[in-house]
Short mmCIF file of C-alpha atoms in Angstrom, two decimals:
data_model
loop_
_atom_site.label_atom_id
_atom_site.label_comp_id
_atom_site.label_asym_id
_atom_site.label_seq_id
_atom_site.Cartn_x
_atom_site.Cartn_y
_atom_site.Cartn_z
CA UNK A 229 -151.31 109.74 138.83
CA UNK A 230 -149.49 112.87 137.63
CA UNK A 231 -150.41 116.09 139.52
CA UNK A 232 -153.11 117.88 137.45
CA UNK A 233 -152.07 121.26 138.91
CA UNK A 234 -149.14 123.29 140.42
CA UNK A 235 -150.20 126.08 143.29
CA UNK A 236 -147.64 128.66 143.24
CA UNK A 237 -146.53 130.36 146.37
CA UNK A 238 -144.29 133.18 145.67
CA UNK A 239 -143.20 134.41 149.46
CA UNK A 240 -140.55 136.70 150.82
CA UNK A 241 -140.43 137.57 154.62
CA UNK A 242 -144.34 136.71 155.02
CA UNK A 243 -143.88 134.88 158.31
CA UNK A 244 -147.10 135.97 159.89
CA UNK A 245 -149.19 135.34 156.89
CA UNK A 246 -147.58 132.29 155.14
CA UNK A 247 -149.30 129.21 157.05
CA UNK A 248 -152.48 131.03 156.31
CA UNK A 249 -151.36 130.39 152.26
CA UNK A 250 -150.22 126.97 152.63
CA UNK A 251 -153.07 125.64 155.31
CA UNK A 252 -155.44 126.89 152.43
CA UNK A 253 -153.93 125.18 149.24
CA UNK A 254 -153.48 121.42 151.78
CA UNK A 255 -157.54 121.60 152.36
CA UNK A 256 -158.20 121.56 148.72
CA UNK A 257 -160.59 118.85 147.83
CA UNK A 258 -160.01 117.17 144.47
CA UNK A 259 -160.67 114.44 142.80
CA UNK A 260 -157.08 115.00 141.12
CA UNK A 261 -153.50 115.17 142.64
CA UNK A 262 -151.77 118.43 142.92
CA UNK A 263 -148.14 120.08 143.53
CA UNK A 264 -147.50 123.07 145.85
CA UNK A 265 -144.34 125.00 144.49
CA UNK A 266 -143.40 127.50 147.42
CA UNK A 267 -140.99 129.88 145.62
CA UNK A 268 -138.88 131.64 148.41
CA UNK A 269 -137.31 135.00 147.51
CA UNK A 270 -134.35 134.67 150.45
CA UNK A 271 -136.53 135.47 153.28
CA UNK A 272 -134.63 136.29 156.69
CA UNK A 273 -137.27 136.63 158.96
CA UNK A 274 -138.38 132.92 159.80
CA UNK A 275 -140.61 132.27 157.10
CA UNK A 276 -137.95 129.33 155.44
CA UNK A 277 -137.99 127.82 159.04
CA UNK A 278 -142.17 127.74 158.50
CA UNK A 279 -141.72 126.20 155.04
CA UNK A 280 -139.10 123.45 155.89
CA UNK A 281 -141.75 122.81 158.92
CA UNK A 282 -143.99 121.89 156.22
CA UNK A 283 -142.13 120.16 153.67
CA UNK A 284 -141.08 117.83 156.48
CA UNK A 285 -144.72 117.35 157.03
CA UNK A 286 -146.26 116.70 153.03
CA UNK A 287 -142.95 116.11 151.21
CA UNK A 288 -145.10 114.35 148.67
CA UNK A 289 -147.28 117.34 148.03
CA UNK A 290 -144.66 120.59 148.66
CA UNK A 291 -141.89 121.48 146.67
CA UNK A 292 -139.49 124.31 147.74
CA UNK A 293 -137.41 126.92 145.41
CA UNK A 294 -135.52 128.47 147.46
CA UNK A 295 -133.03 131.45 147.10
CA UNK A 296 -130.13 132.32 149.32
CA UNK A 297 -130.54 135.83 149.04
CA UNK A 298 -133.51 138.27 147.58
CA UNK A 299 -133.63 138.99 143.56
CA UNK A 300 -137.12 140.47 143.31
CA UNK A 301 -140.34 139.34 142.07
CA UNK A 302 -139.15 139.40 138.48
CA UNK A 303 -136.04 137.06 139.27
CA UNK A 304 -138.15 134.47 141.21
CA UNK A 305 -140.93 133.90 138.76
CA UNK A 306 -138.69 133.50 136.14
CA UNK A 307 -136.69 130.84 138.51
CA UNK A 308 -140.05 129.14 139.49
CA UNK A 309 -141.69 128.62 136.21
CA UNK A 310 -139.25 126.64 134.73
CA UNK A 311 -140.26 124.01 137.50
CA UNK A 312 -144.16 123.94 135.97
CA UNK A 313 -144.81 120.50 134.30
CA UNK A 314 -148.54 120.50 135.25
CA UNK A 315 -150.71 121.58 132.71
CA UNK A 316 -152.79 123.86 135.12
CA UNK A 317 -151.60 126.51 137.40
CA UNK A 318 -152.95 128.14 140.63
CA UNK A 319 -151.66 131.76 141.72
CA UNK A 320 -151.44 131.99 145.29
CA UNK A 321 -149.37 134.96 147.03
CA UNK A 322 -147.83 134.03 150.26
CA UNK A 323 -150.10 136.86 152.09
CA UNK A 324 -152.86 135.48 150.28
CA UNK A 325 -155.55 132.44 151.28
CA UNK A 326 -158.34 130.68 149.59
CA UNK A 327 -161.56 130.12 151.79
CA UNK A 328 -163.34 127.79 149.50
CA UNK A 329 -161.73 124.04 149.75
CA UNK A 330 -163.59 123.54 146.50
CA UNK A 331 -161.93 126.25 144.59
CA UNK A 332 -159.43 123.87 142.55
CA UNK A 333 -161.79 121.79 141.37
CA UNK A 334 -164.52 124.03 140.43
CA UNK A 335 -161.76 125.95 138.26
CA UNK A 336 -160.18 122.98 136.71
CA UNK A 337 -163.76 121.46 135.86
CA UNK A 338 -164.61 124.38 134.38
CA UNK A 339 -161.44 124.38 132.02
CA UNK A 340 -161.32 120.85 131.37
CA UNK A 341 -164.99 121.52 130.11
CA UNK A 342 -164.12 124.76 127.75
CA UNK A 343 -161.16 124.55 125.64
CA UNK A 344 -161.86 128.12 124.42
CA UNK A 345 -160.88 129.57 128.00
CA UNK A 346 -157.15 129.75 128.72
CA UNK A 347 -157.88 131.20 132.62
CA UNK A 348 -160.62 131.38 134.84
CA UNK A 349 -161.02 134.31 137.64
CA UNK A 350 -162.86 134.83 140.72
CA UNK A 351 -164.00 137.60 143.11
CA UNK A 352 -161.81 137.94 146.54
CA UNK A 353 -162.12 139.59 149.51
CA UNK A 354 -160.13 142.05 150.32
CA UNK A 355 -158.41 142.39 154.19
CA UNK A 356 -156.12 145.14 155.58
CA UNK A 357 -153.25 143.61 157.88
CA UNK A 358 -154.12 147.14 159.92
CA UNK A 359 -156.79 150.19 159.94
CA UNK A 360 -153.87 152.27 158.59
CA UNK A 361 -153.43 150.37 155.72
CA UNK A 362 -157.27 150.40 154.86
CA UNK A 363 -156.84 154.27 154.30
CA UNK A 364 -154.67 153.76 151.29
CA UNK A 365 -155.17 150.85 150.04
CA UNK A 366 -158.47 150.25 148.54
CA UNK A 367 -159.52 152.69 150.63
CA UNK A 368 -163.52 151.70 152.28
CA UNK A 369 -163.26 148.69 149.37
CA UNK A 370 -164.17 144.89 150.78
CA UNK A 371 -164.07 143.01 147.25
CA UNK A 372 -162.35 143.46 144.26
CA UNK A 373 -165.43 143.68 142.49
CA UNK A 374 -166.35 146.87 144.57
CA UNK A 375 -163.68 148.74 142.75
CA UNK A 376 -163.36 146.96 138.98
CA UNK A 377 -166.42 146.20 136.55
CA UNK A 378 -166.58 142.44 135.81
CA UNK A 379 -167.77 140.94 132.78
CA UNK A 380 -168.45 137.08 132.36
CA UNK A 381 -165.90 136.88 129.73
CA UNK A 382 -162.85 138.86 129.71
CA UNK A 383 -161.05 139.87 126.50
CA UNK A 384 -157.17 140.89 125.58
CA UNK A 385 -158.62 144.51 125.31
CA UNK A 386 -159.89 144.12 129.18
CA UNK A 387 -156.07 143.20 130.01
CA UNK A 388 -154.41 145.66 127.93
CA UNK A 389 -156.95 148.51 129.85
CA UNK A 390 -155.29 147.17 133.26
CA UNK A 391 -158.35 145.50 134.03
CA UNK A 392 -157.60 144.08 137.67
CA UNK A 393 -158.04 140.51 138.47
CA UNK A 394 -157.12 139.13 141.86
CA UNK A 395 -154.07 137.54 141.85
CA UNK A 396 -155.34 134.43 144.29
CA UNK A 397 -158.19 133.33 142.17
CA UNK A 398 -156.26 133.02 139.15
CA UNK A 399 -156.58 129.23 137.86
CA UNK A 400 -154.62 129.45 134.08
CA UNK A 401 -153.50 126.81 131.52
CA UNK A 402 -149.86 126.66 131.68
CA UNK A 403 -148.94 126.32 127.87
CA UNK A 404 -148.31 130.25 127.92
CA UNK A 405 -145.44 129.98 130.00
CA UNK A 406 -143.19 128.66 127.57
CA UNK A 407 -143.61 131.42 125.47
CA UNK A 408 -142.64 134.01 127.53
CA UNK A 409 -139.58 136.10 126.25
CA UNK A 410 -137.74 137.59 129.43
CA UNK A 411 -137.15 141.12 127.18
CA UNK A 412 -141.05 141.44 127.29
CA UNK A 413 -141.20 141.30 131.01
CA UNK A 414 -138.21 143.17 132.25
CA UNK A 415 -139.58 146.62 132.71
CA UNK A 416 -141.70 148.32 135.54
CA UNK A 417 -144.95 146.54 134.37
CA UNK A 418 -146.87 144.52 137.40
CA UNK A 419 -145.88 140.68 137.04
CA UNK A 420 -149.25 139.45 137.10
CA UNK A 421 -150.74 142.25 133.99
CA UNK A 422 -147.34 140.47 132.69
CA UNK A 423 -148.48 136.82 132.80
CA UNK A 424 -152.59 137.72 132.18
CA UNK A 425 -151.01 139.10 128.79
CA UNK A 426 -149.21 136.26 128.13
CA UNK A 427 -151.96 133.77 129.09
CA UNK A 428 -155.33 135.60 127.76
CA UNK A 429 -153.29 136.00 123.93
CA UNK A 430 -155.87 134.50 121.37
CA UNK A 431 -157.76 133.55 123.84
CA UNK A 432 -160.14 135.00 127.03
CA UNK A 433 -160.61 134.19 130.49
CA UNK A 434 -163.93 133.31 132.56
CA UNK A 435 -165.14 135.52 135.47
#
């Protein structure tokens, strides 16, 4: 069987947080196959020695894109998603990790089942890496829904209005990839508002 869905990792010098991201995609439960793409952006602190750890370990399930030296954001999802031949994707930062090993499969049922929806969100916790960070950083805020209004369905106008959806519980249909045009995306725009554009055109996602 032909993997159903690709989890993207994009990672750069994430060593202490990376295993978190990976351990979390591997306990997915599906009744489908799926791909991990770990997109490295030329990390020098010891997170490629974590990720050739694990592609020794599931070389069947991990894929690595790796860079020799750092480009940017910008540069490596334009690299990675030339690799996506999966008609889902998962969006998974590499200081990022799902809790729910159920996730996948709830999202991709729930597409499968609604041709209308070209994405499907979910609420996500939000944790500080320190008490200092907390202060700026969605300052006193422990969900994402503490600090943006949700609606069930979620429009282009919610996008264009910077409506923010957590990058990590983004489950999309991959079609819009191949019509991104890199002019569109080269400017000082967030990558993900980027790719929700792309993805949510003549369509809408589910919250």
């Amino acid at each position: 069987m032909q993997p159903v869905i690709t989890v993207i990792i994009f990672c750069y010098n994430q060593r202490t947080f990376i295993s978190s991201a990976i351990d979390s995609a591997l306990m997915q439960e599906t009744n489908f196959p799926f791909r991990i793409l770990i997109s490295d952006d030329g990390s020098d602190d010891g997170t490629l020695e974590i990720l050739e750890q694990y592609k020794t370990k599931f070389p069947d399930q991990i894929e690595l894109a790796l860079s020799q030296r750092n480009g940017g954001i910008l540069m490596n999802a334009l690299k990675t998603h030339q690799l996506i031949t999966t008609p889902y994707i998962a969006l998974l930062d590499g200081d990022d990790y799902w809790t729910n090993p159920q996730k996948l499969q709830i999202q991709v049922n729930f597409l499968n089942e609604n041709p209308s929806y070209n994405g499907v969100f979910h609420d996500a916790n939000i944790i500080h890496e320190t008490e200092e960070a907390e202060k700026y950083i969605y300052s006193g805020k422990k969900t994402y829904s503490q600090n943006n209004v949700y609606q069930e369905d979620i429009y282009p106008v919610h996008i264009i209005n910077r409506l923010i959806l957590p990058t990590a519980s983004a489950v999309l249909r991959s079609d819009f990839l191949k019509t991104i045009q890199v002019e569109h995306v080269l400017n000082a725009y967030s990558l993900d508002w980027k790719l929700y554009c792309y993805a949510i055109r003549n369509s809408k996602f589910k919250y």
